[in-house]
CSV table of C-alpha atoms and ligand atoms in Angstrom, one decimal:
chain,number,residue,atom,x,y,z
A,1,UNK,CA,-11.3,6.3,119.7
A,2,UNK,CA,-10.6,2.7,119.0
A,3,UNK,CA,-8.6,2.1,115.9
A,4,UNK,CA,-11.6,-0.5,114.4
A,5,UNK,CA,-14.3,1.7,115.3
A,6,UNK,CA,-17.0,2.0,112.3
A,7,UNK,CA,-16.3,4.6,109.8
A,8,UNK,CA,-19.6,6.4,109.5
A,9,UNK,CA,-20.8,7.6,106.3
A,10,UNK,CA,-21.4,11.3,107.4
A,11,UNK,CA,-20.2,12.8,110.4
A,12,UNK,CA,-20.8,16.0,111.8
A,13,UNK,CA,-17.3,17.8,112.4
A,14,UNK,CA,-17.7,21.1,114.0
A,15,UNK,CA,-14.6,23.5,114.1
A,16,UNK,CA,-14.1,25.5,117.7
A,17,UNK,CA,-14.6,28.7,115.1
A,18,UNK,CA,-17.2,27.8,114.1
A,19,UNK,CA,-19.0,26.3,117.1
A,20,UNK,CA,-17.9,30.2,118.3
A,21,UNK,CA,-19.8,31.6,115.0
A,22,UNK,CA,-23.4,29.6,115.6
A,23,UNK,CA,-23.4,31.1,119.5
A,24,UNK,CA,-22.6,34.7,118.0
A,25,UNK,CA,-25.7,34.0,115.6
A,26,UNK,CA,-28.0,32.4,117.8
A,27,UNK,CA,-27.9,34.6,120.2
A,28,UNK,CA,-28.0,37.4,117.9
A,29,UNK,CA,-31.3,35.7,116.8
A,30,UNK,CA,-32.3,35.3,120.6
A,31,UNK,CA,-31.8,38.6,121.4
A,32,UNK,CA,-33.9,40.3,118.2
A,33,UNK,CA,-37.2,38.2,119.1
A,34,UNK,CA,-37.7,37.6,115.7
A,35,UNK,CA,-38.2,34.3,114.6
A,36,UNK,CA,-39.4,34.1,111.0
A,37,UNK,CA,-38.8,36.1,108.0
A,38,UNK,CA,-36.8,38.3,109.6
A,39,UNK,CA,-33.3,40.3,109.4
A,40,UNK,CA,-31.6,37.4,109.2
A,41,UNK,CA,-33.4,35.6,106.3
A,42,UNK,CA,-33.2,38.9,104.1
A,43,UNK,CA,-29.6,38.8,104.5
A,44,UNK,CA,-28.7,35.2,104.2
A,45,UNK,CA,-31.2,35.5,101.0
A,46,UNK,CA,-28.5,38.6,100.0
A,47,UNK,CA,-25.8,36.8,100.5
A,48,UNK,CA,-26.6,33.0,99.2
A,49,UNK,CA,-27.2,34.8,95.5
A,50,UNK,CA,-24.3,36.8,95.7
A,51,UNK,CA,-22.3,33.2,96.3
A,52,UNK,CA,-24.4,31.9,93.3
A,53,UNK,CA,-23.7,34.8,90.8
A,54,UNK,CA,-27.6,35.3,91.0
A,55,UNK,CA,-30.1,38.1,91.7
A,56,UNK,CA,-32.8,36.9,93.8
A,57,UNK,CA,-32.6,33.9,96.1
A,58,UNK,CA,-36.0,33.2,98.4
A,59,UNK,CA,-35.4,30.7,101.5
A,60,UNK,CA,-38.2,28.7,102.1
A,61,UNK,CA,-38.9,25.5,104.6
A,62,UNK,CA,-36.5,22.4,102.9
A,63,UNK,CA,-35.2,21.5,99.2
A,64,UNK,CA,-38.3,19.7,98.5
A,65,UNK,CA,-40.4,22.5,98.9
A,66,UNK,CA,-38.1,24.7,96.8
A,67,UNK,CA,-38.8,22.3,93.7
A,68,UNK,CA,-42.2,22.4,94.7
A,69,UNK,CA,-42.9,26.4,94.4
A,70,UNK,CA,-40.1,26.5,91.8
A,71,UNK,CA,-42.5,24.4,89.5
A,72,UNK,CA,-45.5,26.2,90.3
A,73,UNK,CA,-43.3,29.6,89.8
A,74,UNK,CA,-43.1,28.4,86.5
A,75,UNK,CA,-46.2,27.4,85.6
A,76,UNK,CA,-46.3,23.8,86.3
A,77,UNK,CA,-50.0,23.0,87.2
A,78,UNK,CA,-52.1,20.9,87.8
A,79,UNK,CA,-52.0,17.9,84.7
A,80,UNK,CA,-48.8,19.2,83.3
A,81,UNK,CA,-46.0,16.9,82.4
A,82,UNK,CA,-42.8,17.3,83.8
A,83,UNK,CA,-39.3,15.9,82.6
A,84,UNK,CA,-37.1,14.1,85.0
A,85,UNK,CA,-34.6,11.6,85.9
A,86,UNK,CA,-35.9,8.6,88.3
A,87,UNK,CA,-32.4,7.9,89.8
A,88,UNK,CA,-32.2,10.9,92.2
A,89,UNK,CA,-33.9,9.9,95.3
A,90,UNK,CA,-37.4,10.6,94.6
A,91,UNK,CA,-37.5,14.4,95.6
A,92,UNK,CA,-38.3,15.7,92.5
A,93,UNK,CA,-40.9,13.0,92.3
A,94,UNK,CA,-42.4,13.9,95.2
A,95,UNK,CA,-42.6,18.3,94.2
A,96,UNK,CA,-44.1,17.2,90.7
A,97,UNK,CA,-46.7,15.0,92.7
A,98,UNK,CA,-48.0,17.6,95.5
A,99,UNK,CA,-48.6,19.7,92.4
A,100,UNK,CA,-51.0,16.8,90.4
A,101,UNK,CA,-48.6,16.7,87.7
A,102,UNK,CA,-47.4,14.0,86.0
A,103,UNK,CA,-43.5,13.0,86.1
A,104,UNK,CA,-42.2,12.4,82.4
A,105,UNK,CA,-38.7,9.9,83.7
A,106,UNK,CA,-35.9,10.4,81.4
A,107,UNK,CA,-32.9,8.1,81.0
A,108,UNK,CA,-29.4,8.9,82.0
A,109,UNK,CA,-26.2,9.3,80.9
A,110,UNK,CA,-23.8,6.0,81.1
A,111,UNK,CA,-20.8,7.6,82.6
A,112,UNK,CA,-22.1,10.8,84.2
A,113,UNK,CA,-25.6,9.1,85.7
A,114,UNK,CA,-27.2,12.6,85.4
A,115,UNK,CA,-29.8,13.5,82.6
A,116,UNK,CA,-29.3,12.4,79.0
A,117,UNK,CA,-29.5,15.2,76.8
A,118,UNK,CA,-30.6,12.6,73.3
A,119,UNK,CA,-33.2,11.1,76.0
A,120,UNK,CA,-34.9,14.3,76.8
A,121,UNK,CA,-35.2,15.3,73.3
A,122,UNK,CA,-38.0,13.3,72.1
A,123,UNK,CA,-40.1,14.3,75.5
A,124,UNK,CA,-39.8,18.5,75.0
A,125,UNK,CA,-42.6,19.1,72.9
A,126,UNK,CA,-44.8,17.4,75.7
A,127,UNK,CA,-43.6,18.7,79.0
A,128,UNK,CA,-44.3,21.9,80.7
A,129,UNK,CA,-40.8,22.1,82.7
A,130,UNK,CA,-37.5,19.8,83.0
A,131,UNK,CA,-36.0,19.0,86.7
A,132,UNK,CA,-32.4,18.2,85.9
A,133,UNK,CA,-30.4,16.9,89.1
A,134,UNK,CA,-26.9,18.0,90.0
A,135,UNK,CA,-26.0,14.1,91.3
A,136,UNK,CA,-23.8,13.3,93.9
A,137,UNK,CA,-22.3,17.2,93.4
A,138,UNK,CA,-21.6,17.1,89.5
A,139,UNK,CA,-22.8,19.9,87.4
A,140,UNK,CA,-24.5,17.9,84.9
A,141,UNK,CA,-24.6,18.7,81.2
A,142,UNK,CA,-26.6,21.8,82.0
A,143,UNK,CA,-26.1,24.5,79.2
A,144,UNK,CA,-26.9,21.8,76.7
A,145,UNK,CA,-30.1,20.5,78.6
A,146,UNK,CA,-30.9,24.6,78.9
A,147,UNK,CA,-30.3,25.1,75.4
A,148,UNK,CA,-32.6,21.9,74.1
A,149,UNK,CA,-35.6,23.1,76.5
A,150,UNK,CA,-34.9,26.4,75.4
A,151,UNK,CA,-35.6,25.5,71.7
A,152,UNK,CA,-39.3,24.5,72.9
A,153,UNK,CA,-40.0,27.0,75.2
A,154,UNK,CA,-39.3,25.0,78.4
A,155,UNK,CA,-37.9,25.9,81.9
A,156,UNK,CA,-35.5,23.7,83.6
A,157,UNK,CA,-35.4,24.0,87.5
A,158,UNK,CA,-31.8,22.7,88.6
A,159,UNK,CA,-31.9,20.7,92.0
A,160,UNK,CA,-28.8,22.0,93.8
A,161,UNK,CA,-29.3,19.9,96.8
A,162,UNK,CA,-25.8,17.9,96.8
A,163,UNK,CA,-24.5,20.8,94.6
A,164,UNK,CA,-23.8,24.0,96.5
A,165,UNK,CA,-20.6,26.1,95.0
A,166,UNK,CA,-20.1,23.7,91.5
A,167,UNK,CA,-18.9,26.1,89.3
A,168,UNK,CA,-18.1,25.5,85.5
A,169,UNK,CA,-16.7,28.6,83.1
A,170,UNK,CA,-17.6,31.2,85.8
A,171,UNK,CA,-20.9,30.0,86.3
A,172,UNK,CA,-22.5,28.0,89.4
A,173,UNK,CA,-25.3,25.8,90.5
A,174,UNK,CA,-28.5,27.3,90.3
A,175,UNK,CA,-27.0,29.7,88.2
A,176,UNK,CA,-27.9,28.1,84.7
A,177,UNK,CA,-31.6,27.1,84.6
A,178,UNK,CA,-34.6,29.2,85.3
A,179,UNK,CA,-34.4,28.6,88.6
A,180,UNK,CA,-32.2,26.7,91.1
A,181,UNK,CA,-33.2,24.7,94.4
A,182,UNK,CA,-31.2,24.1,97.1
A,183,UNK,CA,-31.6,21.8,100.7
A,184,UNK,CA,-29.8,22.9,103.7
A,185,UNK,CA,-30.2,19.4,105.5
A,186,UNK,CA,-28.1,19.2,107.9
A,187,UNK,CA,-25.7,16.0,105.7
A,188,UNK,CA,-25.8,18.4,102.4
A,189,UNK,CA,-22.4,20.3,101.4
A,190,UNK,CA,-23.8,23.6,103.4
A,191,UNK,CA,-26.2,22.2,105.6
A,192,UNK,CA,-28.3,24.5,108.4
A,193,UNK,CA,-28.9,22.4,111.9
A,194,UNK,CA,-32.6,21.6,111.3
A,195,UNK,CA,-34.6,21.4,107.8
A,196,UNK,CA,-34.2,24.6,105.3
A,197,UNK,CA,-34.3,25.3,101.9
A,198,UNK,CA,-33.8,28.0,99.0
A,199,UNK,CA,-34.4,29.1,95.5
A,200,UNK,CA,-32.3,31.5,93.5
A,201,UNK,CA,-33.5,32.5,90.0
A,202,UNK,CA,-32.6,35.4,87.8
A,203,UNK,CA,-35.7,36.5,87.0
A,204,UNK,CA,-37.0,38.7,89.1
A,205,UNK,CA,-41.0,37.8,88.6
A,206,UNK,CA,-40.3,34.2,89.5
A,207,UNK,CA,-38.4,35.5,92.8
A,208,UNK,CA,-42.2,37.4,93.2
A,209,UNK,CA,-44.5,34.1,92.8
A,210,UNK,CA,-41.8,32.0,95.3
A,211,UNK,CA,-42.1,34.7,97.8
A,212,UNK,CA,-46.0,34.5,97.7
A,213,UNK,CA,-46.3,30.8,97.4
A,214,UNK,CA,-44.2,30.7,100.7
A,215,UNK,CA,-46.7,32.3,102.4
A,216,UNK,CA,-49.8,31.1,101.6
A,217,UNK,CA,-49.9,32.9,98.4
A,218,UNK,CA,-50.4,36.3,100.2
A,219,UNK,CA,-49.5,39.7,98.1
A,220,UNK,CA,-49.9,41.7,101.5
A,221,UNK,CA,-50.7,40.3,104.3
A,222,UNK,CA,-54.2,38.1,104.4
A,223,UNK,CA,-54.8,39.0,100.4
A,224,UNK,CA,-54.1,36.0,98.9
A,225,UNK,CA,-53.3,36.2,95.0
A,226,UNK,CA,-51.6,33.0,93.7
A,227,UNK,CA,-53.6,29.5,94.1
A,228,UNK,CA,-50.9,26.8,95.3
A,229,UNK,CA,-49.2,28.6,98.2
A,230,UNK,CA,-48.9,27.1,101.8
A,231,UNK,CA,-46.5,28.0,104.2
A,232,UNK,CA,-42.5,26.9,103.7
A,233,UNK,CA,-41.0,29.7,105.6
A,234,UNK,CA,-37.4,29.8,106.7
A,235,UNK,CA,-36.8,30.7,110.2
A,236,UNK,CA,-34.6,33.1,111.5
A,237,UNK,CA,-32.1,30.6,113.6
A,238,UNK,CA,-31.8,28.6,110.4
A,239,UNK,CA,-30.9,31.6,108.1
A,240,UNK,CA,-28.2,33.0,111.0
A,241,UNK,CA,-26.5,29.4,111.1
A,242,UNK,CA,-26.6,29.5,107.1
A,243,UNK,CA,-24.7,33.1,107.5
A,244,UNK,CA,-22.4,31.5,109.6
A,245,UNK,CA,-21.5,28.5,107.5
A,246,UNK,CA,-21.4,30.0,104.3
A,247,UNK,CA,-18.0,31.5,104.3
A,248,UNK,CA,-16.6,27.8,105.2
A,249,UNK,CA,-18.1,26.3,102.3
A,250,UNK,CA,-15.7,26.2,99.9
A,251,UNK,CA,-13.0,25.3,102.5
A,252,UNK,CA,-15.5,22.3,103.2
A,253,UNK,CA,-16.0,21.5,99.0
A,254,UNK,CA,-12.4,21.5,98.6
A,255,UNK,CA,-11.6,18.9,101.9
A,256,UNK,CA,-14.4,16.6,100.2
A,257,UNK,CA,-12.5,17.1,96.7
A,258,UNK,CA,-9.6,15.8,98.6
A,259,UNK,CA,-10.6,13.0,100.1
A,260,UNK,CA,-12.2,12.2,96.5
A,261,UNK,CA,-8.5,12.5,94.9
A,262,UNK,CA,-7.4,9.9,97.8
A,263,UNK,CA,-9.4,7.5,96.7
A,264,UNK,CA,-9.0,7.8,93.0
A,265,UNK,CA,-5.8,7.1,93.5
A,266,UNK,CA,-6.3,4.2,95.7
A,267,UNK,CA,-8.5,2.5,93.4
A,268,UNK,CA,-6.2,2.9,90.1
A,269,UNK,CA,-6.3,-0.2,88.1
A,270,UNK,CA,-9.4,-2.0,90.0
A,271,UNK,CA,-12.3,-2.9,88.7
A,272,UNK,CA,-14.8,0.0,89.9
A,273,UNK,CA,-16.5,2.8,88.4
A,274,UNK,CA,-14.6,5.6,89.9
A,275,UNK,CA,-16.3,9.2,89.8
A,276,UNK,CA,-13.7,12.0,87.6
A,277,UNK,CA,-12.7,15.3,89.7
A,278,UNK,CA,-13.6,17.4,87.5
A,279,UNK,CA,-12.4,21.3,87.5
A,280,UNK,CA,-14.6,22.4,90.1
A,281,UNK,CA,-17.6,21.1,88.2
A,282,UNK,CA,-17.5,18.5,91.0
A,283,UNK,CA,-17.8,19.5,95.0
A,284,UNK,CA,-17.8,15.5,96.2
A,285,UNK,CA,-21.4,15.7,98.0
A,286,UNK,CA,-21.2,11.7,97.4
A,287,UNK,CA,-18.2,9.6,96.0
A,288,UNK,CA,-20.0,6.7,94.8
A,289,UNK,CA,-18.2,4.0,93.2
A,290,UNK,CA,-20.1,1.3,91.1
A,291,UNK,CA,-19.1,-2.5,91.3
A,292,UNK,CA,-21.5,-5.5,89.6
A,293,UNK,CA,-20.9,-6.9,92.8
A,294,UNK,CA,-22.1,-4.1,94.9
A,295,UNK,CA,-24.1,-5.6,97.7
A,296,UNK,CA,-20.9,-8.3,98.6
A,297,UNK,CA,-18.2,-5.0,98.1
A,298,UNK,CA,-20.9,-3.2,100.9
A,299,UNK,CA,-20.9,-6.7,102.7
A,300,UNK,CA,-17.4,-7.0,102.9
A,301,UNK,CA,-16.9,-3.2,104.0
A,302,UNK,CA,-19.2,-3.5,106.7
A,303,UNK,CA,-17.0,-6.4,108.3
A,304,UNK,CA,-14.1,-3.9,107.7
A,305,UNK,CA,-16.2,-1.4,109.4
A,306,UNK,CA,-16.7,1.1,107.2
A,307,UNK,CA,-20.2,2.7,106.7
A,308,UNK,CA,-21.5,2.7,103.3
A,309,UNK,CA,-24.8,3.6,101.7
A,310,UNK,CA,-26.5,3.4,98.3
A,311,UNK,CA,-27.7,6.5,96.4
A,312,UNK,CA,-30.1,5.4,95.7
A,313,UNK,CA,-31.4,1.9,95.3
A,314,UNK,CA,-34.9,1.9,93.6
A,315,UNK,CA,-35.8,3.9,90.9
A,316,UNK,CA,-38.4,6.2,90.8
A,317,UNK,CA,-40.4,4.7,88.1
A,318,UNK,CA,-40.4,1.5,90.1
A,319,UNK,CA,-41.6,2.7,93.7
A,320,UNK,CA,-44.3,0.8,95.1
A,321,UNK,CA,-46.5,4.1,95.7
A,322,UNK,CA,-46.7,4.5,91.3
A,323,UNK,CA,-46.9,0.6,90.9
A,324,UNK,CA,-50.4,1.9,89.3
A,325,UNK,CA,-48.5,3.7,86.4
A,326,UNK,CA,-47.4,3.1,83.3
A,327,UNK,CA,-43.7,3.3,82.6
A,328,UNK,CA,-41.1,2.3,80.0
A,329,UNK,CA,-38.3,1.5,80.9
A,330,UNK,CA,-35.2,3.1,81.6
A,331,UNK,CA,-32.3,0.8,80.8
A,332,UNK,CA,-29.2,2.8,82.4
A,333,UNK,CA,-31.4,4.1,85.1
A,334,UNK,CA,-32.4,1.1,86.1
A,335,UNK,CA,-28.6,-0.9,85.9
A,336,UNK,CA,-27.0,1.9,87.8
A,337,UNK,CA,-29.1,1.2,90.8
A,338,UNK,CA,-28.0,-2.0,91.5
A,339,UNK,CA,-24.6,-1.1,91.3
A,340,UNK,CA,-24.1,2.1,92.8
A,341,UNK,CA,-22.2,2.3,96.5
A,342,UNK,CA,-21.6,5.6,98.7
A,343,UNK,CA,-18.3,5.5,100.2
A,344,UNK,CA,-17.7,7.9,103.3
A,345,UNK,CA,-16.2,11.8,102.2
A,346,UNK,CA,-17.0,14.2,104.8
A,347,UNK,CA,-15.1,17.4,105.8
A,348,UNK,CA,-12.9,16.3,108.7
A,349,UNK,CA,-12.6,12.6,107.9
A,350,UNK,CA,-9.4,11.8,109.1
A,351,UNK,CA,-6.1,10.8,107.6
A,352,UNK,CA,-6.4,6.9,108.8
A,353,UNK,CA,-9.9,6.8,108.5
A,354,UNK,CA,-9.4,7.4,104.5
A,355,UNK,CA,-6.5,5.1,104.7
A,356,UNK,CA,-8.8,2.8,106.4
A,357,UNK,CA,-11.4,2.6,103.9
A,358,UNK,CA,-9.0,3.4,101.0
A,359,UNK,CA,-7.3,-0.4,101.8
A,360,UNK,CA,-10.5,-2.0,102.6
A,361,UNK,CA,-12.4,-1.4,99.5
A,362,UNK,CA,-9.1,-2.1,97.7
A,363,UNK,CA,-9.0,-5.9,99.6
A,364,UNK,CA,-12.7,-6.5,98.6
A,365,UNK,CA,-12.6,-5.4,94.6
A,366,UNK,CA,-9.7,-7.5,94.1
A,367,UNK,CA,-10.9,-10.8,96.3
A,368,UNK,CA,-14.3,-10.3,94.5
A,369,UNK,CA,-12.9,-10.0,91.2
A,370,UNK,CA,-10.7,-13.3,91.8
A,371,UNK,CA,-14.0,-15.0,93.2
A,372,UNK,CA,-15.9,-13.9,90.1
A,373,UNK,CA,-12.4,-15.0,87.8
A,374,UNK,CA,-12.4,-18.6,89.3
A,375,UNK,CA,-16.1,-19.1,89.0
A,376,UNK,CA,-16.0,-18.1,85.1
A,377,UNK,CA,-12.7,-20.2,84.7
A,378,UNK,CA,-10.5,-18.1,82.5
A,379,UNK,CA,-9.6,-14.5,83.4
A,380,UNK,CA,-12.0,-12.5,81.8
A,381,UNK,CA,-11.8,-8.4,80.8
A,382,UNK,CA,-14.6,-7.1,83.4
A,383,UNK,CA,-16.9,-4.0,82.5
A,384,UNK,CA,-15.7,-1.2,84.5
B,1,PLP,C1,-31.8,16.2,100.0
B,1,PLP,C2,-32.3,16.3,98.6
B,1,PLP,C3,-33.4,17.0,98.3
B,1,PLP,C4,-34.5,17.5,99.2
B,1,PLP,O1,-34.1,18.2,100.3
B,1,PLP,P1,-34.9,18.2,101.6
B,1,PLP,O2,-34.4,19.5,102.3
B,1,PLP,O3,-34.6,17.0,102.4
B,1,PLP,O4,-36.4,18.3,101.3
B,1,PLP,C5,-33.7,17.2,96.9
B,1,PLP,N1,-33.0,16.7,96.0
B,1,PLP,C6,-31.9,15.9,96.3
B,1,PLP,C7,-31.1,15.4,95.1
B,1,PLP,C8,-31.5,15.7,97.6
B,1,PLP,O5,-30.4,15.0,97.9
């Protein structure tokens, strides 16, 4: 490879074990001529929940679908209004709308970007559930945002999707809320090779509804019970790759936590946001930096070669498709987004390849910051 190839954002880095692993399952998934619902899915369900600390888990069709039939398992209908943040890419946005209820944005937290407990508050009374986003692989303040809904009566549903394996005291994602959705696309921390998707929950009656709503609502076969269901079934070849990949996850979460420490150390002293660790609490689905001269930091990587992205650039609220609704407005929200930046932090990014970006995003802080210093005349503290 040449040395000044493009670092891509995401790369798919398959281990000979494991490439050994998906033809044993495959195959195994060949020979059983059973596509859907099968063997495979009952035991992938077994053992995702087990991973979680949970006692039900349901695979269904993708992550969006799991907040989907999550909600409705909950009793999100038609109308209903339903707390969330508008800085998480939309998906929640889009499971609340498919329902006909109403999204109910929240503001985030300044330093963690994930739902802000004091801005949730005033909105309880009014909502029927709360969607609170694990972002960019952080456990966000979940027991509190639990025990505030609690108080009123109301659900949360945890979105998992760059969160699989987080752990804080003992406990993991999906583990905390009602109920917890995961995406196995194929870029997320455990990630199938085509679109799939889960639940997990505790309660055993919500595992019930998800199970029906996955299949058309159906309580036996062609009696249908539960309005809202459709089909988001998991196939069988998904859920035997998923048995296959699981046991590498946390070898995977730590290499990301790695490459995450790399750069923290790398960028000491600039003038960058710079995500924490954490103690577990953080499995590196995205290391995004934020710079108030983001889109000349992304410039100036690009020439360098190195693949960035931005997670995610417009907020909810502010998407052209509810231009026709009222919003207020959400100050941090709205300021993250146009200074947010994904760096690449993938298992199996190479040593030079961090080295590479490591230097190049060190180059472009500081000739930015010197631009910005000269403009301005005198040296000036900046924000970050
Ligand atoms: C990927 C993702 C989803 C949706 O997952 P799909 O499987 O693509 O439907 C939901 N929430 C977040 C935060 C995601 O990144």
């Amino acid at each position: 490879m040449a040395v000044n190839s493009t670092i891509p954002l995401f790369r798919f880095e398959i281990e000979p074990d494991l490439v050994a692993a998906l033809r044993t399952a495959t195959e195994r998934v060949l020979d059983s001529r059973r596509f859907v619902l099968g063997d495979e899915v009952a035991a992938f369900e077994r053992e995702f929940a087990a991973f979680c600390g949970v006692a039900e888990c349901v695979g269904v069709a993708n992550g969006t679908d799991a907040l989907e039939l999550a909600l409705r398992a909950v009793g999100v209908e038609p109308g209903d209004r339903v707390a969330t943040v508008a800085n998480a890419g939309y998906y929640a946005s889009a499971a609340i709308a498919a329902i006909g209820a109403v999204p109910a944005y929240v503001d985030v937290d300044e330093r963690t970007l994930s739902m802000a407990v004091a801005a949730l508050d005033p909105v309880l009374a009014s909502v029927r559930a709360v969607v609170v986003t694990h972002l960019y692989g952080r456990l966000a303040d979940v027991e509190a945002i639990v025990a505030a809904a609690g108080a009123h009566g109301v659900p949360v549903v945890e979105d998992c999707a760059h969160a699989h394996g987080a752990h804080r005291k003992g406990r993991r994602a999906g583990a905390f809320g009602a109920v917890g959705c995961f995406s196995f696309y194929p870029t997320k921390n455990l990630g199938a090779l085509g679109d799939a998707g889960a639940v997990v929950t505790g309660d055993s009656a919500v595992a019930a509804r998800i199970r029906s709503l996955r299949q058309y609502g159906w309580r036996e076969k062609y009696e249908v019970v539960l309005a809202g269901g459709r089909n988001s079934r998991l196939d069988e070849l998904q859920a035997a790759v998923l048995r296959a990949k699981l046991p590498w996850l946390e070898r995977w979460n730590a290499a990301r936590v790695a490459i995450a420490r790399r750069y923290r150390e790398a960028f000491a002293g600039l003038p960058l946001g710079v995500p924490d660790l954490g103690d577990g609490d953080y499995v590196a689905h995205l290391f995004v930096v934020r710079s108030r001269h983001r889109d000349a930091l992304r410039a100036h990587l690009a020439a360098a070669g190195v693949g960035t992205d931005v997670h995610y650039p417009r907020p909810d609220h502010l998407q052209p498709a509810l231009a026709h609704v009222a919003h207020s407005r959400l100050p941090v929200t709205e300021a993250a987004c146009g200074e947010v930046l994904t760096l690449p932090c993938f298992p199996g990014m190479r040593d030079d390849e961090i080295g590479r970006v490591s230097e190049a995003v060190r180059a472009g802080a500081v000739a930015l910051a010197t631009r910005q210093g000269a403009r301005e005349g005198a040296p000036r503290r900046m924000r970050q």
